[in-house]
Each structure stands twice: as structure tokens, then as C-alpha cells.
């Protein structure tokens, strides 16, 4: 006997596990095991909402699907079995009421291991971590740090842009956690490392502008995450897709006691669509050294007529890898004075004034490495 529902249609699309606004409108049909059918029958009889995670034990990937039961306020979200999977087991059944709480619940499949992730991530930094180990743990990541879900067509394409110089160990830790984190969200994604050549003063925001421009040459990304190398996400429900407005994702960092330091803060990890990015003329190019550029970016959001979107404090949690100020990234003594002028300068200082020299673009196993000469506060130097 089949599951007790009708008029369900099959789809090859996959959604990030938290993207329930669209996925709740879709139903799926197919063959179900006796265990799955029993769960479905239970869901239709219960006056409450049964949200149940099924753990897959196998070597392949599984894509989450949502089954919308044709009964008011009753639906079940589960992971399907595939022919190449050896077994299916039930894990972590949760009861939630009312229906609206489903939007805040995420059940995610950790590929290959048979473990369901549905919330906080315990971040532990492995000693003596090598990039080769990260490669082995991510066999489906292709050259250049690209990934596409193998069992469905992702509805979101996200590029992660990471400014970098002299932070190799931080980069290993971030890649160690970020690749599986993004794969569990079933994203079509790519990771870009934007490396500032030379020993001149660091310029985070200008490197992010470079990353935006170079990444958009490769793919028509619908979302770009601008990500500090020393921040590791601590909750799977922090979905790496864009919102209606520019998103500040790192709302709760351990450095600040998991609280937003001040209302207009926009530093750490942010996400913008290409349209949002260009509407605010990208990021400023003239902040050399540490500090100021993230506040300038927050001001640009407001000046361009947009609001700041943020996840909940529970989900937007990040662990900061401890470090001191790098040589060449000392505090910018001009930052406060520059911020007072943002209203006058933002339309002239940004993507429309970006200048750099592309030195190399290399497709590494875990990321695309882009090395650039962005000059100094005096401008670009002749490159030999």
C-alpha cells in the first residue's frame, strides 16, 4: 500500500535545506520503503507536525526532498532512499507546532557519513591540518573549488570571496569546515581566494571588489558571500544564499560574546546579489589598513536605498580564529575621518573606479586563487 496522499509531482530541483518558502510548494512521488510509508501514515494521522530526519548510510550523495501531504497543517520533510544506498535508518524525530516553526527548522544530510546535521556545529581546529586532508574529505569538489549537487539541479549559485594574505593556516581551517557546510546546503558554489601581492598595506575592501569582478567573469552567480578568512560558521541553519536586501551573516561572533557589537556593523561575512552590489557601487577602494571599510559598506547600503538583512542571533554564529594584527595591516588612522565623507564619495569610489593588475589566476583543487597587484594609497605602481 502506498503513502496516503495524492496529486504529488516529481522535481529534479534541489533547494537549500532552509529554503522552505519554495520547497513547501512542491510535492514528490516515488517508491518508499515500509519504514518511510509508516512515517508518512503517522504524519497524516497526527494533529501535530512531525518533522523527521532519515539518515542515509551509503557512499553516495542524497538530496533532500520535501513531501507536502494533502491535509491541512500536516507535512513531513524527509530524506529519500536511493538505489545506490545500502540502508535507511531513522534518526532524531522532532515534534513542532504550529506550522510556521517549520521555516526555522533545517534537516541536512552530511554526504557520505550518514549523519544528519540540523543545527549547531561544534568547531574544533585540527592540529597539523594539511590541505591534502581537506581534499580527501571533499572528493566531489572539482578544480577551482567548484561544486554542484550530483543528484539534483541546485536553485542557487553562490560564490564565496575570501580576501587573503599570509593567513595560510586560517585558510586551511576555513576550507575544512566551509566545503562540507556548503555541500550540506545543496548549493552550486565556488570559492575564490583573492591574494594581495607584495608587502604594501592591506586593503580588504578593494580585494573584495576584485573578487566580485573576477568571479562574475566565470559564472552568472546569483549571490556572492564576502567572507573573512578567520571566521567559521557554527550553525547549518545559516543558509548561504542572498536575501531581498544585502545580508550581514556574521551577526553573532564569539569575539563579541555572540552579540552584534553595534547596529550598523557590517563586517566579517556579508552577502549581496550582483544587482545589490552594483546598486551601492560595490565597496570602497581607499581604505588602506585595518578598520573603517565595513562601516563604510554599511553606510553605502543605506545611501543606496536598501536595508540590512540579518539571520537570527541563534543561526548567524561564527567562531573567530585567534590572531594578532598582521604586519602591513595596521589600524588605519584616517578611517574615522573618511567615514564622515562617505555620503559624498560613495558614488565615485567603488566598482566604477576599480584599478588593479591581475598577476595570476590558478585553479587549485579546493579554490580558485587570484593574485593581484592593487597598488598603494598612491595608486598603481608600474608592473614589471
mmCIF file of C-alpha atoms in Angstrom:
data_model
loop_
_atom_site.group_PDB
_atom_site.id
_atom_site.type_symbol
_atom_site.label_atom_id
_atom_site.label_comp_id
_atom_site.label_asym_id
_atom_site.label_seq_id
_atom_site.Cartn_x
_atom_site.Cartn_y
_atom_site.Cartn_z
ATOM 1 C CA UNK A 1 0.000 0.000 0.000
ATOM 2 C CA UNK A 2 1.392 3.390 -0.996
ATOM 3 C CA UNK A 3 1.608 6.559 1.066
ATOM 4 C CA UNK A 4 -1.765 8.261 1.758
ATOM 5 C CA UNK A 5 -1.592 11.340 -0.439
ATOM 6 C CA UNK A 6 -2.476 12.331 -3.997
ATOM 7 C CA UNK A 7 -1.574 14.683 -6.816
ATOM 8 C CA UNK A 8 2.105 14.922 -5.972
ATOM 9 C CA UNK A 9 4.620 15.733 -8.690
ATOM 10 C CA UNK A 10 8.288 14.889 -9.018
ATOM 11 C CA UNK A 11 11.006 17.523 -9.399
ATOM 12 C CA UNK A 12 14.713 17.396 -10.194
ATOM 13 C CA UNK A 13 15.298 20.732 -8.471
ATOM 14 C CA UNK A 14 17.015 20.843 -5.102
ATOM 15 C CA UNK A 15 16.783 23.646 -2.574
ATOM 16 C CA UNK A 16 18.982 24.665 0.331
ATOM 17 C CA UNK A 17 17.526 22.934 3.338
ATOM 18 C CA UNK A 18 16.389 26.199 4.859
ATOM 19 C CA UNK A 19 14.776 27.464 1.653
ATOM 20 C CA UNK A 20 11.339 26.235 2.630
ATOM 21 C CA UNK A 21 9.267 29.022 1.104
ATOM 22 C CA UNK A 22 9.719 27.487 -2.335
ATOM 23 C CA UNK A 23 10.166 23.843 -1.359
ATOM 24 C CA UNK A 24 6.910 23.688 0.610
ATOM 25 C CA UNK A 25 5.029 24.277 -2.632
ATOM 26 C CA UNK A 26 6.478 21.150 -4.225
ATOM 27 C CA UNK A 27 5.459 17.543 -3.723
ATOM 28 C CA UNK A 28 7.306 14.409 -4.748
ATOM 29 C CA UNK A 29 6.250 10.924 -5.701
ATOM 30 C CA UNK A 30 8.235 7.750 -5.946
ATOM 31 C CA UNK A 31 8.911 4.424 -4.227
ATOM 32 C CA UNK A 32 9.083 4.416 -0.446
ATOM 33 C CA UNK A 33 10.315 1.779 1.944
ATOM 34 C CA UNK A 34 7.928 0.293 4.528
ATOM 35 C CA UNK A 35 9.626 2.443 7.165
ATOM 36 C CA UNK A 36 9.056 5.604 5.124
ATOM 37 C CA UNK A 37 5.421 4.691 4.484
ATOM 38 C CA UNK A 38 4.849 4.117 8.188
ATOM 39 C CA UNK A 39 6.213 7.570 8.953
ATOM 40 C CA UNK A 40 4.010 9.138 6.275
ATOM 41 C CA UNK A 41 0.895 7.417 7.627
ATOM 42 C CA UNK A 42 1.755 8.620 11.121
ATOM 43 C CA UNK A 43 2.161 12.171 9.858
ATOM 44 C CA UNK A 44 -1.297 12.232 8.278
ATOM 45 C CA UNK A 45 -2.977 10.967 11.445
ATOM 46 C CA UNK A 46 -1.196 13.276 13.860
ATOM 47 C CA UNK A 47 -2.797 16.657 14.689
ATOM 48 C CA UNK A 48 0.716 17.947 15.307
ATOM 49 C CA UNK A 49 3.560 18.392 12.871
ATOM 50 C CA UNK A 50 6.006 15.541 12.589
ATOM 51 C CA UNK A 51 9.387 16.702 11.348
ATOM 52 C CA UNK A 52 11.545 13.663 10.912
ATOM 53 C CA UNK A 53 15.084 13.153 9.678
ATOM 54 C CA UNK A 54 16.087 9.962 7.948
ATOM 55 C CA UNK A 55 19.763 9.110 7.995
ATOM 56 C CA UNK A 56 21.264 7.591 4.860
ATOM 57 C CA UNK A 57 24.007 5.038 5.191
ATOM 58 C CA UNK A 58 25.901 4.735 1.953
ATOM 59 C CA UNK A 59 28.732 6.051 -0.118
ATOM 60 C CA UNK A 60 26.648 8.214 -2.439
ATOM 61 C CA UNK A 61 25.013 11.583 -2.074
ATOM 62 C CA UNK A 62 21.365 12.092 -1.233
ATOM 63 C CA UNK A 63 19.339 15.194 -1.979
ATOM 64 C CA UNK A 64 16.684 16.309 0.467
ATOM 65 C CA UNK A 65 13.129 16.311 -0.775
ATOM 66 C CA UNK A 66 10.024 17.702 0.807
ATOM 67 C CA UNK A 67 6.734 15.823 0.771
ATOM 68 C CA UNK A 68 3.661 18.027 1.080
ATOM 69 C CA UNK A 69 0.808 15.968 2.458
ATOM 70 C CA UNK A 70 -2.635 16.939 1.181
ATOM 71 C CA UNK A 71 -4.030 17.564 4.619
ATOM 72 C CA UNK A 72 -4.221 20.871 6.457
ATOM 73 C CA UNK A 73 -1.273 21.646 8.720
ATOM 74 C CA UNK A 74 0.339 18.273 8.251
ATOM 75 C CA UNK A 75 3.503 17.595 6.293
ATOM 76 C CA UNK A 76 6.696 15.680 6.667
ATOM 77 C CA UNK A 77 10.176 16.543 5.479
ATOM 78 C CA UNK A 78 12.441 13.582 4.916
ATOM 79 C CA UNK A 79 15.435 12.258 3.041
ATOM 80 C CA UNK A 80 14.626 9.681 0.334
ATOM 81 C CA UNK A 81 16.355 6.402 -0.245
ATOM 82 C CA UNK A 82 18.271 5.848 -3.483
ATOM 83 C CA UNK A 83 19.044 2.586 -5.281
ATOM 84 C CA UNK A 84 22.769 3.000 -4.670
ATOM 85 C CA UNK A 85 22.192 3.405 -0.919
ATOM 86 C CA UNK A 86 22.611 0.311 1.190
ATOM 87 C CA UNK A 87 20.264 1.054 4.056
ATOM 88 C CA UNK A 88 17.970 3.576 5.615
ATOM 89 C CA UNK A 89 17.621 4.395 9.329
ATOM 90 C CA UNK A 90 15.500 6.772 11.344
ATOM 91 C CA UNK A 91 17.178 9.489 13.437
ATOM 92 C CA UNK A 92 16.047 12.460 15.523
ATOM 93 C CA UNK A 93 12.268 12.725 15.141
ATOM 94 C CA UNK A 94 11.025 16.103 16.317
ATOM 95 C CA UNK A 95 7.529 17.365 17.066
ATOM 96 C CA UNK A 96 6.873 21.017 16.241
ATOM 97 C CA UNK A 97 3.684 23.082 16.443
ATOM 98 C CA UNK A 98 2.450 25.384 14.917
ATOM 99 C CA UNK A 99 3.176 25.069 11.203
ATOM 100 C CA UNK A 100 5.173 28.308 10.958
ATOM 101 C CA UNK A 101 8.008 26.868 13.037
ATOM 102 C CA UNK A 102 8.959 24.663 10.104
ATOM 103 C CA UNK A 103 10.618 27.661 8.483
ATOM 104 C CA UNK A 104 13.126 27.779 11.328
ATOM 105 C CA UNK A 105 13.939 24.060 11.307
ATOM 106 C CA UNK A 106 16.556 22.619 8.995
ATOM 107 C CA UNK A 107 17.406 18.976 8.496
ATOM 108 C CA UNK A 108 20.531 18.457 6.471
ATOM 109 C CA UNK A 109 22.312 15.474 5.039
ATOM 110 C CA UNK A 110 26.032 15.219 5.627
ATOM 111 C CA UNK A 111 27.164 13.466 2.487
ATOM 112 C CA UNK A 112 28.665 10.024 2.734
ATOM 113 C CA UNK A 113 28.720 9.741 6.513
ATOM 114 C CA UNK A 114 25.084 9.014 7.216
ATOM 115 C CA UNK A 115 24.905 11.847 9.783
ATOM 116 C CA UNK A 116 22.121 14.386 9.784
ATOM 117 C CA UNK A 117 23.118 17.953 10.612
ATOM 118 C CA UNK A 118 20.297 20.159 11.797
ATOM 119 C CA UNK A 119 21.761 22.918 13.887
ATOM 120 C CA UNK A 120 24.893 23.949 15.782
ATOM 121 C CA UNK A 121 28.321 22.913 14.526
ATOM 122 C CA UNK A 122 30.992 22.161 17.098
ATOM 123 C CA UNK A 123 34.103 23.810 15.676
ATOM 124 C CA UNK A 124 37.366 22.145 16.657
ATOM 125 C CA UNK A 125 40.582 23.146 14.910
ATOM 126 C CA UNK A 126 42.586 20.023 13.994
ATOM 127 C CA UNK A 127 46.292 20.150 14.721
ATOM 128 C CA UNK A 128 48.717 19.916 11.793
ATOM 129 C CA UNK A 129 45.910 20.125 9.243
ATOM 130 C CA UNK A 130 47.030 19.716 5.626
ATOM 131 C CA UNK A 131 45.179 20.824 2.501
ATOM 132 C CA UNK A 132 45.561 17.273 1.181
ATOM 133 C CA UNK A 133 43.395 16.049 4.043
ATOM 134 C CA UNK A 134 40.722 18.624 3.200
ATOM 135 C CA UNK A 135 40.856 17.434 -0.426
ATOM 136 C CA UNK A 136 40.331 13.811 0.616
ATOM 137 C CA UNK A 137 37.289 14.769 2.657
ATOM 138 C CA UNK A 138 35.719 16.586 -0.310
ATOM 139 C CA UNK A 139 36.034 14.235 -3.290
ATOM 140 C CA UNK A 140 33.185 15.855 -5.236
ATOM 141 C CA UNK A 141 34.744 19.331 -5.238
ATOM 142 C CA UNK A 142 36.205 19.986 -8.680
ATOM 143 C CA UNK A 143 39.156 22.083 -9.763
ATOM 144 C CA UNK A 144 38.870 25.716 -8.808
ATOM 145 C CA UNK A 145 36.828 24.915 -5.688
ATOM 146 C CA UNK A 146 33.594 24.305 -7.603
ATOM 147 C CA UNK A 147 30.756 22.044 -6.518
ATOM 148 C CA UNK A 148 27.348 21.080 -7.882
ATOM 149 C CA UNK A 149 24.949 18.674 -6.138
ATOM 150 C CA UNK A 150 25.162 15.359 -8.025
ATOM 151 C CA UNK A 151 21.541 14.281 -7.549
ATOM 152 C CA UNK A 152 19.648 17.437 -8.454
ATOM 153 C CA UNK A 153 19.918 20.857 -10.030
ATOM 154 C CA UNK A 154 20.580 23.499 -7.396
ATOM 155 C CA UNK A 155 18.295 26.525 -7.417
ATOM 156 C CA UNK A 156 21.056 28.797 -6.075
ATOM 157 C CA UNK A 157 24.552 29.685 -7.307
ATOM 158 C CA UNK A 158 26.805 31.185 -4.634
ATOM 159 C CA UNK A 159 30.375 32.459 -4.917
ATOM 160 C CA UNK A 160 32.405 32.850 -1.719
ATOM 161 C CA UNK A 161 35.025 35.624 -1.949
ATOM 162 C CA UNK A 162 37.847 35.499 0.627
ATOM 163 C CA UNK A 163 40.483 38.271 0.837
ATOM 164 C CA UNK A 164 43.837 36.844 1.824
ATOM 165 C CA UNK A 165 47.458 37.456 2.630
ATOM 166 C CA UNK A 166 49.755 35.499 4.965
ATOM 167 C CA UNK A 167 46.917 33.529 6.564
ATOM 168 C CA UNK A 168 47.607 30.033 5.247
ATOM 169 C CA UNK A 169 46.674 28.193 8.455
ATOM 170 C CA UNK A 170 43.435 30.157 8.806
ATOM 171 C CA UNK A 171 42.595 29.290 5.205
ATOM 172 C CA UNK A 172 43.044 25.556 5.852
ATOM 173 C CA UNK A 173 40.682 25.671 8.811
ATOM 174 C CA UNK A 174 38.069 27.649 6.911
ATOM 175 C CA UNK A 175 38.138 25.319 3.903
ATOM 176 C CA UNK A 176 37.977 22.305 6.228
ATOM 177 C CA UNK A 177 34.605 23.474 7.535
ATOM 178 C CA UNK A 178 33.246 25.593 4.685
ATOM 179 C CA UNK A 179 33.218 22.991 1.900
ATOM 180 C CA UNK A 180 31.073 20.390 3.732
ATOM 181 C CA UNK A 181 28.939 23.199 5.189
ATOM 182 C CA UNK A 182 28.051 24.458 1.696
ATOM 183 C CA UNK A 183 27.553 20.946 0.322
ATOM 184 C CA UNK A 184 25.008 20.145 3.032
ATOM 185 C CA UNK A 185 23.042 23.160 1.793
ATOM 186 C CA UNK A 186 22.958 21.684 -1.735
ATOM 187 C CA UNK A 187 24.389 24.808 -3.308
ATOM 188 C CA UNK A 188 26.064 25.221 -6.661
ATOM 189 C CA UNK A 189 29.077 27.112 -5.342
ATOM 190 C CA UNK A 190 32.637 28.242 -5.966
ATOM 191 C CA UNK A 191 35.314 29.527 -3.581
ATOM 192 C CA UNK A 192 37.664 32.346 -4.600
ATOM 193 C CA UNK A 193 40.787 33.372 -2.687
ATOM 194 C CA UNK A 194 41.855 36.918 -3.571
ATOM 195 C CA UNK A 195 45.522 37.250 -2.680
ATOM 196 C CA UNK A 196 47.142 40.674 -2.392
ATOM 197 C CA UNK A 197 50.646 40.536 -3.849
ATOM 198 C CA UNK A 198 53.578 42.322 -2.236
ATOM 199 C CA UNK A 199 54.070 43.708 1.251
ATOM 200 C CA UNK A 200 52.285 47.021 0.932
ATOM 201 C CA UNK A 201 49.393 47.946 3.220
ATOM 202 C CA UNK A 202 46.472 45.514 3.067
ATOM 203 C CA UNK A 203 43.182 46.647 1.522
ATOM 204 C CA UNK A 204 40.343 44.245 2.293
ATOM 205 C CA UNK A 205 37.518 46.088 0.528
ATOM 206 C CA UNK A 206 39.439 46.613 -2.705
ATOM 207 C CA UNK A 207 40.300 42.909 -2.796
ATOM 208 C CA UNK A 208 36.601 42.119 -2.439
ATOM 209 C CA UNK A 209 35.851 44.374 -5.407
ATOM 210 C CA UNK A 210 38.461 42.452 -7.393
ATOM 211 C CA UNK A 211 36.889 39.173 -6.281
ATOM 212 C CA UNK A 212 33.448 40.289 -7.409
ATOM 213 C CA UNK A 213 34.689 41.323 -10.843
ATOM 214 C CA UNK A 214 36.770 38.185 -11.448
ATOM 215 C CA UNK A 215 34.131 35.780 -10.129
ATOM 216 C CA UNK A 216 31.434 37.278 -12.347
ATOM 217 C CA UNK A 217 33.664 36.611 -15.359
ATOM 218 C CA UNK A 218 33.442 32.883 -14.594
ATOM 219 C CA UNK A 219 29.773 32.425 -13.797
ATOM 220 C CA UNK A 220 26.497 34.288 -13.600
ATOM 221 C CA UNK A 221 26.410 33.974 -9.804
ATOM 222 C CA UNK A 222 23.151 34.988 -8.160
ATOM 223 C CA UNK A 223 24.769 35.547 -4.752
ATOM 224 C CA UNK A 224 28.248 36.485 -3.544
ATOM 225 C CA UNK A 225 29.416 35.954 0.039
ATOM 226 C CA UNK A 226 32.269 38.215 1.138
ATOM 227 C CA UNK A 227 33.979 36.185 3.820
ATOM 228 C CA UNK A 228 36.848 36.925 6.214
ATOM 229 C CA UNK A 229 39.322 34.050 6.342
ATOM 230 C CA UNK A 230 39.295 33.831 10.140
ATOM 231 C CA UNK A 231 35.540 33.268 10.611
ATOM 232 C CA UNK A 232 33.991 29.785 10.685
ATOM 233 C CA UNK A 233 30.178 29.358 10.645
ATOM 234 C CA UNK A 234 28.809 27.494 13.657
ATOM 235 C CA UNK A 235 25.276 26.639 12.564
ATOM 236 C CA UNK A 236 23.966 24.832 9.487
ATOM 237 C CA UNK A 237 20.807 26.943 9.525
ATOM 238 C CA UNK A 238 22.825 29.970 8.417
ATOM 239 C CA UNK A 239 21.949 29.473 4.760
ATOM 240 C CA UNK A 240 24.448 30.871 2.241
ATOM 241 C CA UNK A 241 22.001 32.434 -0.188
ATOM 242 C CA UNK A 242 21.075 36.080 -0.724
ATOM 243 C CA UNK A 243 18.050 37.887 0.645
ATOM 244 C CA UNK A 244 15.893 40.707 -0.649
ATOM 245 C CA UNK A 245 18.373 43.168 0.857
ATOM 246 C CA UNK A 246 22.151 42.981 1.475
ATOM 247 C CA UNK A 247 22.713 40.403 4.206
ATOM 248 C CA UNK A 248 25.073 40.659 7.145
ATOM 249 C CA UNK A 249 25.528 36.980 8.002
ATOM 250 C CA UNK A 250 28.020 37.141 10.900
ATOM 251 C CA UNK A 251 25.646 38.757 13.360
ATOM 252 C CA UNK A 252 26.957 36.761 16.365
ATOM 253 C CA UNK A 253 30.719 36.232 16.653
ATOM 254 C CA UNK A 254 32.354 34.687 19.690
ATOM 255 C CA UNK A 255 34.770 37.640 19.712
ATOM 256 C CA UNK A 256 31.848 39.911 20.652
ATOM 257 C CA UNK A 257 30.152 37.468 23.022
ATOM 258 C CA UNK A 258 27.807 36.303 20.235
ATOM 259 C CA UNK A 259 26.178 39.718 20.095
ATOM 260 C CA UNK A 260 26.048 42.400 17.422
ATOM 261 C CA UNK A 261 28.641 44.994 18.527
ATOM 262 C CA UNK A 262 26.582 47.896 17.153
ATOM 263 C CA UNK A 263 23.524 48.282 14.963
ATOM 264 C CA UNK A 264 25.222 49.368 11.724
ATOM 265 C CA UNK A 265 28.020 46.768 11.897
ATOM 266 C CA UNK A 266 28.519 45.038 8.541
ATOM 267 C CA UNK A 267 31.891 43.321 8.993
ATOM 268 C CA UNK A 268 33.020 39.709 8.873
ATOM 269 C CA UNK A 269 30.698 37.889 6.480
ATOM 270 C CA UNK A 270 28.179 39.587 4.195
ATOM 271 C CA UNK A 271 26.146 38.537 1.163
ATOM 272 C CA UNK A 272 24.907 40.552 -1.794
ATOM 273 C CA UNK A 273 23.372 39.777 -5.144
ATOM 274 C CA UNK A 274 25.156 41.277 -8.176
ATOM 275 C CA UNK A 275 22.328 43.793 -8.525
ATOM 276 C CA UNK A 276 22.619 44.891 -4.898
ATOM 277 C CA UNK A 277 26.390 45.133 -5.180
ATOM 278 C CA UNK A 278 26.325 47.370 -8.225
ATOM 279 C CA UNK A 279 23.482 49.483 -6.844
ATOM 280 C CA UNK A 280 25.788 50.578 -3.998
ATOM 281 C CA UNK A 281 28.808 50.868 -6.332
ATOM 282 C CA UNK A 282 30.493 47.914 -4.656
ATOM 283 C CA UNK A 283 32.878 48.518 -1.788
ATOM 284 C CA UNK A 284 35.290 51.435 -1.213
ATOM 285 C CA UNK A 285 38.811 51.215 -2.679
ATOM 286 C CA UNK A 286 40.537 53.749 -0.442
ATOM 287 C CA UNK A 287 40.618 52.095 2.996
ATOM 288 C CA UNK A 288 44.242 51.016 3.445
ATOM 289 C CA UNK A 289 44.957 49.125 6.659
ATOM 290 C CA UNK A 290 42.636 47.757 9.312
ATOM 291 C CA UNK A 291 39.200 49.188 10.025
ATOM 292 C CA UNK A 292 36.587 51.509 8.611
ATOM 293 C CA UNK A 293 35.704 49.780 5.357
ATOM 294 C CA UNK A 294 32.957 47.602 6.874
ATOM 295 C CA UNK A 295 31.246 50.663 8.350
ATOM 296 C CA UNK A 296 31.569 52.452 5.009
ATOM 297 C CA UNK A 297 29.865 49.480 3.374
ATOM 298 C CA UNK A 298 27.004 49.630 5.881
ATOM 299 C CA UNK A 299 26.552 53.329 5.117
ATOM 300 C CA UNK A 300 26.501 52.581 1.373
ATOM 301 C CA UNK A 301 23.660 50.126 1.883
ATOM 302 C CA UNK A 302 21.539 52.879 3.436
ATOM 303 C CA UNK A 303 22.568 55.577 0.946
ATOM 304 C CA UNK A 304 21.569 53.343 -1.963
ATOM 305 C CA UNK A 305 18.081 52.940 -0.514
ATOM 306 C CA UNK A 306 18.424 49.422 0.885
ATOM 307 C CA UNK A 307 18.091 47.851 4.319
ATOM 308 C CA UNK A 308 20.376 45.359 6.060
ATOM 309 C CA UNK A 309 19.068 41.801 6.343
ATOM 310 C CA UNK A 310 20.331 39.550 9.143
ATOM 311 C CA UNK A 311 19.724 35.962 10.256
ATOM 312 C CA UNK A 312 18.706 35.282 13.835
ATOM 313 C CA UNK A 313 21.386 35.505 16.518
ATOM 314 C CA UNK A 314 20.898 31.777 17.065
ATOM 315 C CA UNK A 315 21.875 30.922 13.487
ATOM 316 C CA UNK A 316 24.361 33.632 12.473
ATOM 317 C CA UNK A 317 27.059 32.396 14.856
ATOM 318 C CA UNK A 318 30.757 32.364 13.953
ATOM 319 C CA UNK A 319 33.963 31.304 15.643
ATOM 320 C CA UNK A 320 36.889 33.647 15.077
ATOM 321 C CA UNK A 321 40.322 32.043 14.819
ATOM 322 C CA UNK A 322 42.545 33.960 17.214
ATOM 323 C CA UNK A 323 45.282 36.113 15.723
ATOM 324 C CA UNK A 324 47.026 39.441 16.137
ATOM 325 C CA UNK A 325 47.171 42.310 13.676
ATOM 326 C CA UNK A 326 49.281 41.356 10.679
ATOM 327 C CA UNK A 327 52.261 43.356 9.590
ATOM 328 C CA UNK A 328 51.044 45.567 6.776
ATOM 329 C CA UNK A 329 47.511 45.631 8.189
ATOM 330 C CA UNK A 330 47.919 48.156 10.975
ATOM 331 C CA UNK A 331 44.987 50.315 12.041
ATOM 332 C CA UNK A 332 44.015 52.940 9.512
ATOM 333 C CA UNK A 333 44.426 56.305 11.302
ATOM 334 C CA UNK A 334 42.276 58.056 8.683
ATOM 335 C CA UNK A 335 39.283 55.745 8.939
ATOM 336 C CA UNK A 336 37.024 57.906 11.117
ATOM 337 C CA UNK A 337 37.627 60.999 9.026
ATOM 338 C CA UNK A 338 36.955 59.012 5.842
ATOM 339 C CA UNK A 339 33.652 57.730 7.202
ATOM 340 C CA UNK A 340 32.380 61.283 7.599
ATOM 341 C CA UNK A 341 32.833 61.742 3.845
ATOM 342 C CA UNK A 342 31.140 58.552 2.625
ATOM 343 C CA UNK A 343 27.954 60.389 1.673
ATOM 344 C CA UNK A 344 30.000 62.494 -0.772
ATOM 345 C CA UNK A 345 32.413 59.813 -2.015
ATOM 346 C CA UNK A 346 30.459 56.556 -2.423
ATOM 347 C CA UNK A 347 29.330 57.220 -5.984
ATOM 348 C CA UNK A 348 32.902 57.941 -7.143
ATOM 349 C CA UNK A 349 34.874 55.432 -5.036
ATOM 350 C CA UNK A 350 33.846 51.871 -5.795
ATOM 351 C CA UNK A 351 33.466 49.475 -8.700
ATOM 352 C CA UNK A 352 33.426 52.361 -11.175
ATOM 353 C CA UNK A 353 36.923 53.400 -10.046
ATOM 354 C CA UNK A 354 38.487 49.956 -9.505
ATOM 355 C CA UNK A 355 42.018 49.518 -10.868
ATOM 356 C CA UNK A 356 44.277 46.508 -10.414
ATOM 357 C CA UNK A 357 46.737 44.302 -12.250
ATOM 358 C CA UNK A 358 45.872 40.611 -12.495
ATOM 359 C CA UNK A 359 49.072 38.656 -11.860
ATOM 360 C CA UNK A 360 47.688 35.112 -11.943
ATOM 361 C CA UNK A 361 44.508 33.071 -11.768
ATOM 362 C CA UNK A 362 45.060 29.451 -10.752
ATOM 363 C CA UNK A 363 42.513 26.665 -10.395
ATOM 364 C CA UNK A 364 43.564 24.868 -7.223
ATOM 365 C CA UNK A 365 41.809 21.679 -6.037
ATOM 366 C CA UNK A 366 39.834 23.491 -3.310
ATOM 367 C CA UNK A 367 39.605 27.071 -4.575
ATOM 368 C CA UNK A 368 40.398 29.495 -7.365
ATOM 369 C CA UNK A 369 43.456 31.521 -6.364
ATOM 370 C CA UNK A 370 43.580 35.038 -7.806
ATOM 371 C CA UNK A 371 46.741 37.056 -7.167
ATOM 372 C CA UNK A 372 46.553 40.776 -7.861
ATOM 373 C CA UNK A 373 48.571 43.942 -7.534
ATOM 374 C CA UNK A 374 46.216 46.577 -6.157
ATOM 375 C CA UNK A 375 48.928 49.183 -5.652
ATOM 376 C CA UNK A 376 49.056 51.522 -2.658
ATOM 377 C CA UNK A 377 47.251 54.623 -1.465
ATOM 378 C CA UNK A 378 49.381 56.466 -4.037
ATOM 379 C CA UNK A 379 47.901 54.403 -6.872
ATOM 380 C CA UNK A 380 49.073 51.511 -9.021
ATOM 381 C CA UNK A 381 52.798 51.034 -9.465
ATOM 382 C CA UNK A 382 54.342 50.135 -12.827
ATOM 383 C CA UNK A 383 54.365 46.332 -13.017
ATOM 384 C CA UNK A 384 57.371 44.517 -14.445
#
